[in-house]
Amino acid sequence: MLVIVLLVLPQCSKDAKKRFAEAEQTDVNKPVNNGKELPYIQVNFIDGTSANVRDFSGKLILILFQPDCDHCQREATQINKNLEAFQNYTLIFISSDALSEIEKFAISYELTRPNIRFGQT
């Protein structure tokens, strides 16, 4: 068994090096979809409605978050302090947590506004 493992590991290492080299050549500043299309993300909102993010028009900001994440909590605090900067945007906070936890987050950070939506995917 040990012989098989030793034969497989060098191959995995070669594949990993090849993928890493290819990734280094990728332009990380170039949008994957050239900015023309949003990803297919079906969202169930805390108000009981659901929609795909592609159904929205206008200026849209998608924020992927977890309610118990300290970085996400700090970001929510800063968004709340700068709400006027987002008045012409629709913000959609998306999490994989339970809708009840997502709703608690929205209320806790006082982000229940007409242009800010919270949902689960």
PDB file of C-alpha atoms in Angstrom:
ATOM      1  CA  MET A   1       0.000   0.000   0.000  1.00  0.00           C
ATOM      2  CA  LEU A   2       2.806   2.387   0.788  1.00  0.00           C
ATOM      3  CA  VAL A   3       4.232   1.968  -2.705  1.00  0.00           C
ATOM      4  CA  ILE A   4       0.951   3.067  -4.287  1.00  0.00           C
ATOM      5  CA  VAL A   5       0.798   6.182  -2.156  1.00  0.00           C
ATOM      6  CA  LEU A   6       4.352   7.104  -3.010  1.00  0.00           C
ATOM      7  CA  LEU A   7       3.624   6.711  -6.716  1.00  0.00           C
ATOM      8  CA  VAL A   8       0.495   8.866  -6.535  1.00  0.00           C
ATOM      9  CA  LEU A   9       1.927  11.737  -4.491  1.00  0.00           C
ATOM     10  CA  PRO A  10       4.556  12.813  -7.046  1.00  0.00           C
ATOM     11  CA  GLN A  11       1.860  12.923  -9.744  1.00  0.00           C
ATOM     12  CA  CYS A  12      -0.423  15.039  -7.550  1.00  0.00           C
ATOM     13  CA  SER A  13       2.462  17.376  -6.900  1.00  0.00           C
ATOM     14  CA  LYS A  14       3.145  17.769 -10.638  1.00  0.00           C
ATOM     15  CA  ASP A  15      -0.528  18.506 -11.310  1.00  0.00           C
ATOM     16  CA  ALA A  16      -0.638  21.042  -8.499  1.00  0.00           C
ATOM     17  CA  LYS A  17       2.471  22.810  -9.813  1.00  0.00           C
ATOM     18  CA  LYS A  18       0.939  22.961 -13.304  1.00  0.00           C
ATOM     19  CA  ARG A  19      -2.356  24.409 -11.984  1.00  0.00           C
ATOM     20  CA  PHE A  20      -0.453  26.935  -9.875  1.00  0.00           C
ATOM     21  CA  ALA A  21       1.605  28.041 -12.888  1.00  0.00           C
ATOM     22  CA  GLU A  22      -1.578  28.450 -14.956  1.00  0.00           C
ATOM     23  CA  ALA A  23      -3.227  30.440 -12.171  1.00  0.00           C
ATOM     24  CA  GLU A  24      -0.260  32.809 -11.976  1.00  0.00           C
ATOM     25  CA  GLN A  25      -0.779  33.662 -15.658  1.00  0.00           C
ATOM     26  CA  THR A  26      -4.460  34.514 -15.103  1.00  0.00           C
ATOM     27  CA  ASP A  27      -5.337  38.207 -14.926  1.00  0.00           C
ATOM     28  CA  VAL A  28      -7.168  38.457 -11.595  1.00  0.00           C
ATOM     29  CA  ASN A  29      -8.426  41.946 -12.446  1.00  0.00           C
ATOM     30  CA  LYS A  30     -10.353  40.701 -15.472  1.00  0.00           C
ATOM     31  CA  PRO A  31     -13.977  39.846 -14.601  1.00  0.00           C
ATOM     32  CA  VAL A  32     -14.838  36.219 -15.294  1.00  0.00           C
ATOM     33  CA  ASN A  33     -17.972  37.160 -17.213  1.00  0.00           C
ATOM     34  CA  ASN A  34     -16.664  40.470 -18.570  1.00  0.00           C
ATOM     35  CA  GLY A  35     -19.152  42.303 -16.356  1.00  0.00           C
ATOM     36  CA  LYS A  36     -22.055  41.491 -18.681  1.00  0.00           C
ATOM     37  CA  GLU A  37     -23.875  38.888 -16.610  1.00  0.00           C
ATOM     38  CA  LEU A  38     -24.507  38.235 -12.969  1.00  0.00           C
ATOM     39  CA  PRO A  39     -24.178  34.692 -11.672  1.00  0.00           C
ATOM     40  CA  TYR A  40     -27.246  32.483 -11.304  1.00  0.00           C
ATOM     41  CA  ILE A  41     -27.980  32.776  -7.607  1.00  0.00           C
ATOM     42  CA  GLN A  42     -31.492  31.985  -6.403  1.00  0.00           C
ATOM     43  CA  VAL A  43     -32.159  33.841  -3.160  1.00  0.00           C
ATOM     44  CA  ASN A  44     -34.938  33.274  -0.620  1.00  0.00           C
ATOM     45  CA  PHE A  45     -35.465  36.610   1.100  1.00  0.00           C
ATOM     46  CA  ILE A  46     -36.435  37.159   4.730  1.00  0.00           C
ATOM     47  CA  ASP A  47     -39.729  38.705   3.592  1.00  0.00           C
ATOM     48  CA  GLY A  48     -40.807  35.340   2.120  1.00  0.00           C
ATOM     49  CA  THR A  49     -40.162  36.202  -1.529  1.00  0.00           C
ATOM     50  CA  SER A  50     -37.523  34.674  -3.764  1.00  0.00           C
ATOM     51  CA  ALA A  51     -35.704  35.804  -6.882  1.00  0.00           C
ATOM     52  CA  ASN A  52     -32.614  35.226  -8.925  1.00  0.00           C
ATOM     53  CA  VAL A  53     -30.012  37.986  -8.674  1.00  0.00           C
ATOM     54  CA  ARG A  54     -30.223  38.261 -12.460  1.00  0.00           C
ATOM     55  CA  ASP A  55     -33.810  39.511 -12.044  1.00  0.00           C
ATOM     56  CA  PHE A  56     -32.586  42.805 -10.591  1.00  0.00           C
ATOM     57  CA  SER A  57     -31.728  45.831 -12.670  1.00  0.00           C
ATOM     58  CA  GLY A  58     -29.816  48.980 -11.913  1.00  0.00           C
ATOM     59  CA  LYS A  59     -26.838  49.315  -9.624  1.00  0.00           C
ATOM     60  CA  LEU A  60     -26.542  46.160  -7.583  1.00  0.00           C
ATOM     61  CA  ILE A  61     -24.089  45.119  -4.873  1.00  0.00           C
ATOM     62  CA  LEU A  62     -24.032  41.480  -3.767  1.00  0.00           C
ATOM     63  CA  ILE A  63     -22.607  40.912  -0.304  1.00  0.00           C
ATOM     64  CA  LEU A  64     -21.880  37.326   0.695  1.00  0.00           C
ATOM     65  CA  PHE A  65     -21.775  37.100   4.477  1.00  0.00           C
ATOM     66  CA  GLN A  66     -22.169  34.955   7.568  1.00  0.00           C
ATOM     67  CA  PRO A  67     -24.007  36.494  10.539  1.00  0.00           C
ATOM     68  CA  ASP A  68     -21.425  35.263  13.064  1.00  0.00           C
ATOM     69  CA  CYS A  69     -18.400  36.502  11.073  1.00  0.00           C
ATOM     70  CA  ASP A  70     -16.647  39.400  12.826  1.00  0.00           C
ATOM     71  CA  HIS A  71     -15.450  40.859   9.499  1.00  0.00           C
ATOM     72  CA  CYS A  72     -19.025  40.785   8.162  1.00  0.00           C
ATOM     73  CA  GLN A  73     -20.254  42.445  11.343  1.00  0.00           C
ATOM     74  CA  ARG A  74     -17.698  45.249  11.003  1.00  0.00           C
ATOM     75  CA  GLU A  75     -18.657  45.681   7.340  1.00  0.00           C
ATOM     76  CA  ALA A  76     -22.355  45.921   8.264  1.00  0.00           C
ATOM     77  CA  THR A  77     -21.520  48.573  10.869  1.00  0.00           C
ATOM     78  CA  GLN A  78     -19.624  50.618   8.280  1.00  0.00           C
ATOM     79  CA  ILE A  79     -22.410  50.275   5.707  1.00  0.00           C
ATOM     80  CA  ASN A  80     -24.891  51.483   8.328  1.00  0.00           C
ATOM     81  CA  LYS A  81     -22.681  54.498   9.100  1.00  0.00           C
ATOM     82  CA  ASN A  82     -22.491  55.356   5.383  1.00  0.00           C
ATOM     83  CA  LEU A  83     -26.021  54.611   4.182  1.00  0.00           C
ATOM     84  CA  GLU A  84     -26.163  57.798   2.098  1.00  0.00           C
ATOM     85  CA  ALA A  85     -23.347  56.455  -0.099  1.00  0.00           C
ATOM     86  CA  PHE A  86     -25.553  53.469  -1.015  1.00  0.00           C
ATOM     87  CA  GLN A  87     -28.826  55.278  -1.666  1.00  0.00           C
ATOM     88  CA  ASN A  88     -28.603  54.733  -5.451  1.00  0.00           C
ATOM     89  CA  TYR A  89     -27.737  51.034  -5.104  1.00  0.00           C
ATOM     90  CA  THR A  90     -29.606  47.873  -4.259  1.00  0.00           C
ATOM     91  CA  LEU A  91     -27.629  45.850  -1.718  1.00  0.00           C
ATOM     92  CA  ILE A  92     -28.360  42.152  -1.429  1.00  0.00           C
ATOM     93  CA  PHE A  93     -26.848  40.411   1.571  1.00  0.00           C
ATOM     94  CA  ILE A  94     -26.676  36.664   0.871  1.00  0.00           C
ATOM     95  CA  SER A  95     -25.880  33.947   3.403  1.00  0.00           C
ATOM     96  CA  SER A  96     -26.222  30.201   3.728  1.00  0.00           C
ATOM     97  CA  ASP A  97     -27.329  30.501   7.362  1.00  0.00           C
ATOM     98  CA  ALA A  98     -30.930  30.078   8.509  1.00  0.00           C
ATOM     99  CA  LEU A  99     -33.330  32.853   7.538  1.00  0.00           C
ATOM    100  CA  SER A 100     -33.993  33.553  11.231  1.00  0.00           C
ATOM    101  CA  GLU A 101     -30.271  34.245  11.807  1.00  0.00           C
ATOM    102  CA  ILE A 102     -30.082  36.410   8.686  1.00  0.00           C
ATOM    103  CA  GLU A 103     -33.076  38.432   9.860  1.00  0.00           C
ATOM    104  CA  LYS A 104     -31.520  38.919  13.321  1.00  0.00           C
ATOM    105  CA  PHE A 105     -28.380  40.236  11.614  1.00  0.00           C
ATOM    106  CA  ALA A 106     -30.382  42.697   9.480  1.00  0.00           C
ATOM    107  CA  ILE A 107     -32.250  44.021  12.501  1.00  0.00           C
ATOM    108  CA  SER A 108     -29.197  44.096  14.763  1.00  0.00           C
ATOM    109  CA  TYR A 109     -27.204  46.241  12.320  1.00  0.00           C
ATOM    110  CA  GLU A 110     -30.233  48.399  11.457  1.00  0.00           C
ATOM    111  CA  LEU A 111     -30.031  47.592   7.758  1.00  0.00           C
ATOM    112  CA  THR A 112     -33.728  47.027   7.111  1.00  0.00           C
ATOM    113  CA  ARG A 113     -34.137  49.579   4.333  1.00  0.00           C
ATOM    114  CA  PRO A 114     -36.065  49.533   1.043  1.00  0.00           C
ATOM    115  CA  ASN A 115     -32.861  49.268  -1.011  1.00  0.00           C
ATOM    116  CA  ILE A 116     -31.248  46.594   1.194  1.00  0.00           C
ATOM    117  CA  ARG A 117     -32.398  42.964   0.959  1.00  0.00           C
ATOM    118  CA  PHE A 118     -31.342  39.964   3.022  1.00  0.00           C
ATOM    119  CA  GLY A 119     -31.664  36.395   1.878  1.00  0.00           C
ATOM    120  CA  GLN A 120     -30.477  32.833   1.917  1.00  0.00           C
ATOM    121  CA  THR A 121     -29.028  30.703  -0.838  1.00  0.00           C
TER     122      THR A 121
END
